[in-house]
Amino acid sequence: MSTLRVLIPAEKIRTRIQELGAQIDRDYSGGGPVYLVGVLKGASVFMADLARAMKTPARMEFVGIASYDGKTSSGEARLTKDLDHPVQGHDVIVVEDIVDTGITLAYFLQVLQQRKPKSLRIAALLDKPSRRKRQVHVDYVGFEVPDQFLVGYGLDYEEDYRNLPDVCILEG
Ligand code: IMP
Ligand code: MG
């Protein structure tokens, strides 16, 4: 039997996202629209809240990325759904639920750079730095988390638990 233990309650997430929204507004003051590019499916919940926590005009795009185990040195990830609109010449913030090994993000940043955005930053609700295999700089981090398997607020275990309002540790 697996059990759930709350790590970050919904209220703390809400407060932190308001702070991130304010930080983004300061960084892009007077600018926009900023292209928020969410990585499906995990980032969808965070992106919906982050987009509404910022006053800077934003557009919302989603991509799908399948990542593999990281046993090969290249081609560990591929796009399963591309952007609907080009981001060339625009300010882009990639939105992720969690940065773990960094393999997914490192791959996607490389893809996006080729699309020549005006600027490119990263927002991740959760950062698990202890597991990093690829160096990626996350500009907007919600919370640094320990090396435990987390679910809720968009994160899943075999597609379950995404709609939990809290970030929870899945044990057992
Ligand atoms: P990375 O490529 O290892 O950085 O992993 C990125 C993706 O793996 C995230 O976008 C999540 O979908 C998934 N992931 C990593 N850690 C967890 C976790 O603790 N719980 C649920 N999904 C996770
Ligand atoms: Mg994901």
Coordinates of C-alpha atoms and ligand atoms in Angstrom, one line a residue:
M1 CA 0.0 0.0 0.0
S2 CA 1.3 3.4 -0.9
T3 CA 0.7 6.4 1.3
L4 CA 0.7 10.1 0.7
R5 CA 2.4 12.6 2.9
V6 CA 1.9 16.4 2.3
L7 CA 5.3 18.1 1.6
I8 CA 4.1 21.5 0.4
P9 CA 0.5 22.5 1.2
A10 CA -1.6 24.2 -1.3
E11 CA -1.6 27.5 0.6
K12 CA 2.2 27.6 0.6
I13 CA 2.2 26.9 -3.2
R14 CA -0.2 29.7 -3.8
T15 CA 1.8 32.3 -1.8
R16 CA 5.1 31.3 -3.5
I17 CA 3.5 31.5 -7.0
Q18 CA 2.3 35.0 -6.2
E19 CA 5.9 35.9 -5.4
L20 CA 7.2 34.4 -8.6
G21 CA 4.5 36.3 -10.6
A22 CA 5.7 39.5 -9.0
Q23 CA 9.3 38.7 -9.8
I24 CA 8.4 38.1 -13.4
D25 CA 6.5 41.4 -13.6
R26 CA 9.6 43.2 -12.3
D27 CA 11.9 41.4 -14.8
Y28 CA 9.6 42.1 -17.8
S29 CA 8.2 45.4 -16.7
G30 CA 6.5 47.2 -19.5
G31 CA 7.2 44.3 -21.8
G32 CA 5.3 41.4 -23.2
P33 CA 3.6 39.4 -24.3
V34 CA 5.8 36.8 -22.7
Y35 CA 5.4 33.3 -24.2
L36 CA 4.9 30.8 -21.4
V37 CA 5.8 27.4 -22.8
G38 CA 4.5 24.6 -20.6
V39 CA 5.8 21.0 -20.8
L40 CA 2.8 18.7 -20.8
K41 CA 1.3 17.3 -18.8
G42 CA 2.9 18.0 -15.4
A43 CA 3.4 21.8 -15.8
S44 CA -0.2 22.5 -16.8
V45 CA -1.5 23.1 -13.2
F46 CA 1.5 25.3 -12.3
M47 CA 1.3 27.3 -15.6
A48 CA -2.4 28.0 -15.1
D49 CA -1.7 29.6 -11.7
L50 CA 1.6 31.3 -12.7
A51 CA 0.0 32.9 -15.7
R52 CA -2.7 34.4 -13.5
A53 CA -0.2 35.5 -10.8
M54 CA 1.6 37.8 -13.3
K55 CA 0.3 41.1 -14.7
T56 CA 2.7 41.1 -17.7
P57 CA 0.7 40.1 -20.8
A58 CA 1.3 36.4 -21.5
R59 CA 0.6 33.9 -24.2
M60 CA 0.3 30.2 -23.4
E61 CA 1.9 27.4 -25.5
F62 CA 2.3 23.8 -24.6
V63 CA 4.8 21.2 -25.8
G64 CA 5.0 17.4 -25.3
I65 CA 8.4 15.8 -24.6
A66 CA 9.1 12.2 -24.1
S67 CA 12.3 11.5 -22.2
Y68 CA 14.1 8.3 -21.7
D69 CA 16.2 6.9 -19.0
G70 CA 19.3 8.8 -19.7
K71 CA 21.4 5.8 -20.3
T72 CA 22.5 7.0 -23.8
S73 CA 24.5 10.1 -24.0
S74 CA 22.5 11.8 -26.7
G75 CA 18.9 11.8 -28.0
E76 CA 17.4 11.0 -24.6
A77 CA 14.4 13.1 -25.4
R78 CA 12.2 13.9 -28.3
L79 CA 9.3 16.3 -29.0
T80 CA 5.9 14.6 -29.2
K81 CA 4.0 17.8 -29.6
D82 CA 5.5 21.0 -31.0
L83 CA 4.6 24.6 -30.4
D84 CA 1.6 25.9 -32.2
H85 CA 3.1 29.3 -32.9
P86 CA 6.7 30.4 -33.6
V87 CA 8.6 32.1 -30.7
Q88 CA 11.2 33.8 -32.9
G89 CA 11.9 37.3 -31.5
H90 CA 9.7 36.8 -28.4
D91 CA 10.4 36.6 -24.7
V92 CA 10.0 33.0 -23.7
I93 CA 9.7 31.4 -20.3
V94 CA 9.7 27.6 -20.3
V95 CA 7.4 26.3 -17.5
E96 CA 8.2 22.9 -15.9
D97 CA 6.7 21.1 -13.0
I98 CA 10.0 19.7 -11.7
V99 CA 13.6 19.7 -12.8
D100 CA 15.1 16.4 -11.8
T101 CA 18.0 15.1 -13.9
G102 CA 17.7 18.1 -16.2
I103 CA 17.7 15.9 -19.3
T104 CA 14.2 17.0 -20.5
L105 CA 15.0 20.6 -20.0
A106 CA 18.5 20.6 -21.5
Y107 CA 17.1 18.9 -24.6
F108 CA 14.2 21.3 -24.9
L109 CA 16.3 24.4 -24.4
Q110 CA 18.6 23.3 -27.2
V111 CA 15.5 22.9 -29.5
L112 CA 14.2 26.4 -28.4
Q113 CA 17.5 28.2 -28.9
Q114 CA 17.3 27.2 -32.6
R115 CA 14.0 29.0 -32.9
K116 CA 15.7 32.2 -32.0
P117 CA 13.6 33.7 -29.2
K118 CA 14.5 37.2 -28.0
S119 CA 15.1 35.9 -24.5
L120 CA 14.8 32.5 -22.8
R121 CA 14.2 31.8 -19.1
I122 CA 13.0 28.9 -17.1
A123 CA 10.4 28.6 -14.4
A124 CA 10.0 25.4 -12.4
L125 CA 7.7 24.8 -9.4
L126 CA 10.1 22.2 -8.0
D127 CA 13.8 21.7 -8.2
K128 CA 15.5 18.4 -7.2
P129 CA 19.2 19.5 -7.6
S130 CA 20.6 16.4 -6.0
R131 CA 19.7 14.3 -9.1
R132 CA 21.1 16.6 -11.7
K133 CA 22.8 15.0 -14.7
R134 CA 22.7 18.1 -17.0
Q135 CA 23.5 21.6 -15.9
V136 CA 20.5 23.8 -16.4
H137 CA 20.0 27.2 -14.8
V138 CA 16.5 27.6 -13.5
D139 CA 15.6 31.4 -13.3
Y140 CA 12.4 31.1 -11.3
V141 CA 12.3 28.2 -8.7
G142 CA 9.2 27.6 -6.5
F143 CA 10.8 25.2 -4.0
E144 CA 13.9 23.1 -3.7
V145 CA 12.9 19.6 -2.8
P146 CA 14.7 16.5 -1.4
D147 CA 15.2 13.3 -3.5
Q148 CA 11.9 11.7 -2.9
F149 CA 9.1 10.8 -5.4
L150 CA 6.5 13.6 -5.4
V151 CA 3.0 13.7 -6.7
G152 CA 0.2 16.2 -6.9
Y153 CA -0.3 19.7 -8.3
G154 CA 0.3 18.4 -11.8
L155 CA 2.9 15.7 -10.9
D156 CA 1.8 12.1 -11.4
Y157 CA 2.7 8.5 -10.7
E158 CA 1.5 6.5 -13.7
E159 CA -1.0 9.3 -14.5
D160 CA -2.6 9.3 -11.1
Y161 CA -2.6 12.1 -8.4
R162 CA -2.2 15.1 -10.8
N163 CA -5.2 16.8 -9.3
L164 CA -4.1 16.8 -5.7
P165 CA -4.0 20.4 -4.5
D166 CA -0.8 19.8 -2.4
V167 CA 2.6 18.5 -3.4
C168 CA 2.9 15.1 -1.6
I169 CA 5.5 12.5 -1.1
L170 CA 4.4 9.1 -2.4
E171 CA 5.7 6.4 -0.1
G172 CA 5.7 2.6 -0.2
Ligands
IMP1 P1 14.2 15.2 -15.8 O1 14.3 15.1 -17.3 O2 14.8 14.1 -15.1 O3 14.6 16.6 -15.2 O4 12.7 15.0 -15.4 C1 11.7 15.8 -15.8 C2 10.3 15.1 -15.7 O5 10.3 13.9 -15.0 C3 9.4 16.1 -15.0 O6 8.9 17.0 -15.8 C4 8.4 15.1 -14.4 O7 7.4 14.9 -15.3 C5 9.2 13.8 -14.2 N1 9.6 13.7 -12.7 C6 10.8 13.9 -12.2 N2 10.7 13.8 -10.8 C7 9.5 13.5 -10.5 C8 8.8 13.2 -9.3 O8 9.3 13.2 -8.2 N3 7.5 12.9 -9.4 C9 6.8 12.9 -10.6 N4 7.4 13.2 -11.7 C10 8.7 13.4 -11.7
MG2 MG 7.0 16.5 -16.9

